[in-house]
Amino acid sequence: MKVCKFGGSSVKDSIQIKKVIEILKDDKNRKVIVVSAPGRDEKYNEKITDHLLNLSKKGKYLPISSKESFNAIINKYTKLCEDLQIDKSKIIEPLKEQLTNCSLDKEKKEAFFLSRGEHYNAKLIYLYMKKLGFKIKLMLPEEFGFLLSSCYTNGKVQEKTYENIKNHFILEEEQRVIVPGFYGITNENEIAVMSRGGSDLTGGELAYALDAQIYENWTDTNGVYEVDPRIIPQAEVIPRLTFKELRLLSSKGFNVFHFNAMLNCKKSKIPIRVRNTNNPSNEGTLILSERVPVEKLVGIAKLDNMASIHIQKDMLGEEVGFTAELLKIFEEFNINTHHYPTDKDDLAILVEQDDLKGKINNLRREIDKRLKPGNIIITYSLAIITLVGIGLKEDSFTIVDALYALKQNNISFEMFDMSPSKISFHIGVSQNIADIALKTLYNNLLENKG
């Protein structure tokens, strides 16, 4: 059995949905199909999920009114029904009813509205597949018990969910199942959604519970590229990655899919293959629990618009609880932290620069008051370039090659740090030369690797 998740770009219109159908016809083992909401609308180029959020917030989320969002949602599903020749009364009328007569308030209403994108897209695709003669069954999260915690807009999957899936997903021969992603129900039978990108997580949890042969994640890219193809067009897709390598790349700008979707697949050693709906003949990227390293380096990622907060204090390294208290201060200001390069009397915290807006003055004051550092030095406009590959663990000379390549091209760097796992290292450069640095490292370390 294969579990397949199709993202918003893969099911955004009738042309894309027909591509999905051909992919399903091509392999009878693609039995469990998870779908997202149908991508962006044609008029405002906003995601349907964002329109639903804007509607729940009465027009305070997007720069358009709630009425305009409502019309964009209805128009999107109306066109899908017309293009696929689906009875509109089975989709449009109940959708209108739920979006106009919802008596829920605050987070419950927001979660309910957000869930409707996937809910009605799954129903629509189910009706289309049934019309085409597929032996297909619609399985809604509220029916089979995809249980989430009661944090309505950031629900966490509950352990009981896996038992519920096993008990309900007993398929007849040649039968397939379509499931809307992203949402579930609480123990009180109320709709809750996961964090954005949650359809990936639905697919991952179904693959884990059903012990699938593989989890296919279909999107609009050929896989995970060795470097950002928008900067380096000749970049190639990485054929195989470990979960750890992808985690390191995804934390530095390689946002292929929801990381939590990998956790249970990793635990059960279920491979994940990232594939392109628009290019199904391409094998994409296979993500595995382990692989034999042939190459030292597999990918280079770049995280833009970072800032470094450098704390100096004599004997900092001997002060028990200093780092814990510093991180607590960042947590109180709701600032996410990244690396922590340290020395005996120095500690640097890397943060996203935007997180400091409106907070930096008070953050400084709080650090001064509670930790009494000798100095606080802040470096803005940094980019963190991360080089990743499990082969680096056995060959640290790649670090020398990287730094030498930068030196030869007169590219200075602000920071260097090697990860404890020894399968990645990070170079901080000024934002205004970040793309040049990335191209230099690619040209010297990846372009001619094979």
PDB file of N, CA and C in Angstrom, residues 214 222-227 235-243 245-246 249 254 271-275 282-295 297-299 446 449-450:
ATOM      1  N   ILE A 214       5.322   2.982   1.300  1.00  0.00           N
ATOM      2  CA  ILE A 214       5.978   4.262   1.038  1.00  0.00           C
ATOM      3  C   ILE A 214       4.945   5.380   1.182  1.00  0.00           C
ATOM      4  N   ASN A 222      10.307  18.937  -8.514  1.00  0.00           N
ATOM      5  CA  ASN A 222      10.801  17.592  -8.814  1.00  0.00           C
ATOM      6  C   ASN A 222      11.366  16.868  -7.603  1.00  0.00           C
ATOM      7  N   GLY A 223      11.563  17.569  -6.512  1.00  0.00           N
ATOM      8  CA  GLY A 223      12.121  16.955  -5.308  1.00  0.00           C
ATOM      9  C   GLY A 223      12.877  17.987  -4.512  1.00  0.00           C
ATOM     10  N   VAL A 224      13.832  17.529  -3.732  1.00  0.00           N
ATOM     11  CA  VAL A 224      14.665  18.421  -2.940  1.00  0.00           C
ATOM     12  C   VAL A 224      15.920  18.727  -3.759  1.00  0.00           C
ATOM     13  N   TYR A 225      16.125  19.989  -4.046  1.00  0.00           N
ATOM     14  CA  TYR A 225      17.285  20.381  -4.844  1.00  0.00           C
ATOM     15  C   TYR A 225      18.524  20.542  -3.968  1.00  0.00           C
ATOM     16  N   GLU A 226      19.682  20.343  -4.591  1.00  0.00           N
ATOM     17  CA  GLU A 226      20.937  20.455  -3.849  1.00  0.00           C
ATOM     18  C   GLU A 226      21.216  21.895  -3.422  1.00  0.00           C
ATOM     19  N   VAL A 227      20.596  22.841  -4.082  1.00  0.00           N
ATOM     20  CA  VAL A 227      20.699  24.260  -3.727  1.00  0.00           C
ATOM     21  C   VAL A 227      19.495  24.953  -4.355  1.00  0.00           C
ATOM     22  N   ALA A 235      20.952  23.777 -10.732  1.00  0.00           N
ATOM     23  CA  ALA A 235      20.946  22.864  -9.578  1.00  0.00           C
ATOM     24  C   ALA A 235      20.150  21.605  -9.895  1.00  0.00           C
ATOM     25  N   GLU A 236      20.601  20.487  -9.360  1.00  0.00           N
ATOM     26  CA  GLU A 236      19.951  19.200  -9.612  1.00  0.00           C
ATOM     27  C   GLU A 236      19.191  18.719  -8.376  1.00  0.00           C
ATOM     28  N   VAL A 237      18.267  17.802  -8.607  1.00  0.00           N
ATOM     29  CA  VAL A 237      17.518  17.191  -7.513  1.00  0.00           C
ATOM     30  C   VAL A 237      18.410  16.157  -6.815  1.00  0.00           C
ATOM     31  N   ILE A 238      18.349  16.137  -5.494  1.00  0.00           N
ATOM     32  CA  ILE A 238      19.092  15.143  -4.718  1.00  0.00           C
ATOM     33  C   ILE A 238      18.306  13.838  -4.768  1.00  0.00           C
ATOM     34  N   PRO A 239      18.871  12.748  -5.295  1.00  0.00           N
ATOM     35  CA  PRO A 239      18.087  11.513  -5.440  1.00  0.00           C
ATOM     36  C   PRO A 239      17.750  10.833  -4.122  1.00  0.00           C
ATOM     37  N   ARG A 240      18.674  10.878  -3.129  1.00  0.00           N
ATOM     38  CA  ARG A 240      18.424  10.202  -1.852  1.00  0.00           C
ATOM     39  C   ARG A 240      18.934  11.071  -0.702  1.00  0.00           C
ATOM     40  N   LEU A 241      18.137  11.135   0.349  1.00  0.00           N
ATOM     41  CA  LEU A 241      18.501  11.877   1.559  1.00  0.00           C
ATOM     42  C   LEU A 241      18.092  11.075   2.773  1.00  0.00           C
ATOM     43  N   THR A 242      18.785  11.255   3.873  1.00  0.00           N
ATOM     44  CA  THR A 242      18.283  10.713   5.135  1.00  0.00           C
ATOM     45  C   THR A 242      17.340  11.738   5.761  1.00  0.00           C
ATOM     46  N   PHE A 243      16.512  11.273   6.689  1.00  0.00           N
ATOM     47  CA  PHE A 243      15.619  12.182   7.405  1.00  0.00           C
ATOM     48  C   PHE A 243      16.428  13.283   8.089  1.00  0.00           C
ATOM     49  N   GLU A 245      19.383  14.541   7.203  1.00  0.00           N
ATOM     50  CA  GLU A 245      19.876  15.511   6.228  1.00  0.00           C
ATOM     51  C   GLU A 245      18.764  16.462   5.800  1.00  0.00           C
ATOM     52  N   LEU A 246      17.580  15.913   5.555  1.00  0.00           N
ATOM     53  CA  LEU A 246      16.466  16.776   5.156  1.00  0.00           C
ATOM     54  C   LEU A 246      16.102  17.728   6.276  1.00  0.00           C
ATOM     55  N   LEU A 249      18.517  20.559   6.205  1.00  0.00           N
ATOM     56  CA  LEU A 249      18.278  21.434   5.067  1.00  0.00           C
ATOM     57  C   LEU A 249      16.982  22.220   5.225  1.00  0.00           C
ATOM     58  N   PHE A 254      14.924  25.034   3.152  1.00  0.00           N
ATOM     59  CA  PHE A 254      14.419  24.011   2.233  1.00  0.00           C
ATOM     60  C   PHE A 254      13.041  23.559   2.720  1.00  0.00           C
ATOM     61  N   PRO A 271       9.863   4.919   3.927  1.00  0.00           N
ATOM     62  CA  PRO A 271      10.462   5.924   3.042  1.00  0.00           C
ATOM     63  C   PRO A 271       9.430   6.965   2.606  1.00  0.00           C
ATOM     64  N   ILE A 272       9.901   8.167   2.378  1.00  0.00           N
ATOM     65  CA  ILE A 272       9.070   9.233   1.822  1.00  0.00           C
ATOM     66  C   ILE A 272       9.677   9.642   0.489  1.00  0.00           C
ATOM     67  N   ARG A 273       8.834   9.724  -0.537  1.00  0.00           N
ATOM     68  CA  ARG A 273       9.343  10.181  -1.834  1.00  0.00           C
ATOM     69  C   ARG A 273       8.619  11.476  -2.216  1.00  0.00           C
ATOM     70  N   VAL A 274       9.397  12.521  -2.453  1.00  0.00           N
ATOM     71  CA  VAL A 274       8.853  13.806  -2.896  1.00  0.00           C
ATOM     72  C   VAL A 274       8.841  13.802  -4.417  1.00  0.00           C
ATOM     73  N   ARG A 275       7.657  14.011  -5.018  1.00  0.00           N
ATOM     74  CA  ARG A 275       7.527  13.911  -6.478  1.00  0.00           C
ATOM     75  C   ARG A 275       6.717  15.076  -7.031  1.00  0.00           C
ATOM     76  N   ASN A 282       9.574  11.752 -13.377  1.00  0.00           N
ATOM     77  CA  ASN A 282      10.765  12.015 -12.562  1.00  0.00           C
ATOM     78  C   ASN A 282      10.618  11.294 -11.220  1.00  0.00           C
ATOM     79  N   GLU A 283      11.667  10.593 -10.810  1.00  0.00           N
ATOM     80  CA  GLU A 283      11.610   9.801  -9.579  1.00  0.00           C
ATOM     81  C   GLU A 283      11.650  10.655  -8.316  1.00  0.00           C
ATOM     82  N   GLY A 284      12.050  11.925  -8.417  1.00  0.00           N
ATOM     83  CA  GLY A 284      12.047  12.809  -7.266  1.00  0.00           C
ATOM     84  C   GLY A 284      13.145  12.487  -6.263  1.00  0.00           C
ATOM     85  N   THR A 285      12.881  12.830  -5.003  1.00  0.00           N
ATOM     86  CA  THR A 285      13.833  12.589  -3.918  1.00  0.00           C
ATOM     87  C   THR A 285      13.273  11.545  -2.961  1.00  0.00           C
ATOM     88  N   LEU A 286      14.060  10.531  -2.673  1.00  0.00           N
ATOM     89  CA  LEU A 286      13.668   9.489  -1.726  1.00  0.00           C
ATOM     90  C   LEU A 286      14.325   9.791  -0.381  1.00  0.00           C
ATOM     91  N   ILE A 287      13.512   9.840   0.663  1.00  0.00           N
ATOM     92  CA  ILE A 287      14.004  10.157   2.006  1.00  0.00           C
ATOM     93  C   ILE A 287      13.957   8.888   2.848  1.00  0.00           C
ATOM     94  N   LEU A 288      15.111   8.522   3.403  1.00  0.00           N
ATOM     95  CA  LEU A 288      15.286   7.237   4.074  1.00  0.00           C
ATOM     96  C   LEU A 288      15.800   7.425   5.493  1.00  0.00           C
ATOM     97  N   SER A 289      15.656   6.383   6.293  1.00  0.00           N
ATOM     98  CA  SER A 289      16.209   6.429   7.641  1.00  0.00           C
ATOM     99  C   SER A 289      17.728   6.383   7.616  1.00  0.00           C
ATOM    100  N   GLU A 290      18.272   5.626   6.669  1.00  0.00           N
ATOM    101  CA  GLU A 290      19.720   5.589   6.525  1.00  0.00           C
ATOM    102  C   GLU A 290      20.072   5.275   5.083  1.00  0.00           C
ATOM    103  N   ARG A 291      21.275   5.644   4.699  1.00  0.00           N
ATOM    104  CA  ARG A 291      21.765   5.362   3.354  1.00  0.00           C
ATOM    105  C   ARG A 291      23.285   5.256   3.415  1.00  0.00           C
ATOM    106  N   VAL A 292      23.848   4.608   2.439  1.00  0.00           N
ATOM    107  CA  VAL A 292      25.310   4.521   2.349  1.00  0.00           C
ATOM    108  C   VAL A 292      25.807   5.807   1.707  1.00  0.00           C
ATOM    109  N   PRO A 293      26.647   6.585   2.406  1.00  0.00           N
ATOM    110  CA  PRO A 293      27.095   7.861   1.835  1.00  0.00           C
ATOM    111  C   PRO A 293      28.086   7.657   0.697  1.00  0.00           C
ATOM    112  N   VAL A 294      27.695   8.095  -0.489  1.00  0.00           N
ATOM    113  CA  VAL A 294      28.597   8.048  -1.633  1.00  0.00           C
ATOM    114  C   VAL A 294      29.319   9.388  -1.746  1.00  0.00           C
ATOM    115  N   GLU A 295      28.560  10.464  -1.560  1.00  0.00           N
ATOM    116  CA  GLU A 295      29.107  11.803  -1.652  1.00  0.00           C
ATOM    117  C   GLU A 295      29.300  12.395  -0.251  1.00  0.00           C
ATOM    118  N   LEU A 297      29.058  15.767   0.392  1.00  0.00           N
ATOM    119  CA  LEU A 297      28.131  16.884   0.513  1.00  0.00           C
ATOM    120  C   LEU A 297      26.936  16.652  -0.401  1.00  0.00           C
ATOM    121  N   VAL A 298      25.710  16.845   0.121  1.00  0.00           N
ATOM    122  CA  VAL A 298      24.539  16.642  -0.741  1.00  0.00           C
ATOM    123  C   VAL A 298      23.789  17.932  -1.048  1.00  0.00           C
ATOM    124  N   GLY A 299      23.833  18.899  -0.132  1.00  0.00           N
ATOM    125  CA  GLY A 299      23.060  20.115  -0.357  1.00  0.00           C
ATOM    126  C   GLY A 299      23.586  21.297   0.419  1.00  0.00           C
ATOM    127  N   LEU A 446      29.870  21.449  -5.359  1.00  0.00           N
ATOM    128  CA  LEU A 446      28.765  20.586  -5.812  1.00  0.00           C
ATOM    129  C   LEU A 446      28.691  20.417  -7.317  1.00  0.00           C
ATOM    130  N   LYS A 449      30.726  17.543  -8.753  1.00  0.00           N
ATOM    131  CA  LYS A 449      30.950  16.436  -7.808  1.00  0.00           C
ATOM    132  C   LYS A 449      30.938  15.061  -8.493  1.00  0.00           C
ATOM    133  N   GLY A 450      30.176  14.952  -9.593  1.00  0.00           N
ATOM    134  CA  GLY A 450      30.093  13.639 -10.233  1.00  0.00           C
ATOM    135  C   GLY A 450      30.790  13.583 -11.552  1.00  0.00           C
TER     136      GLY A 450
END
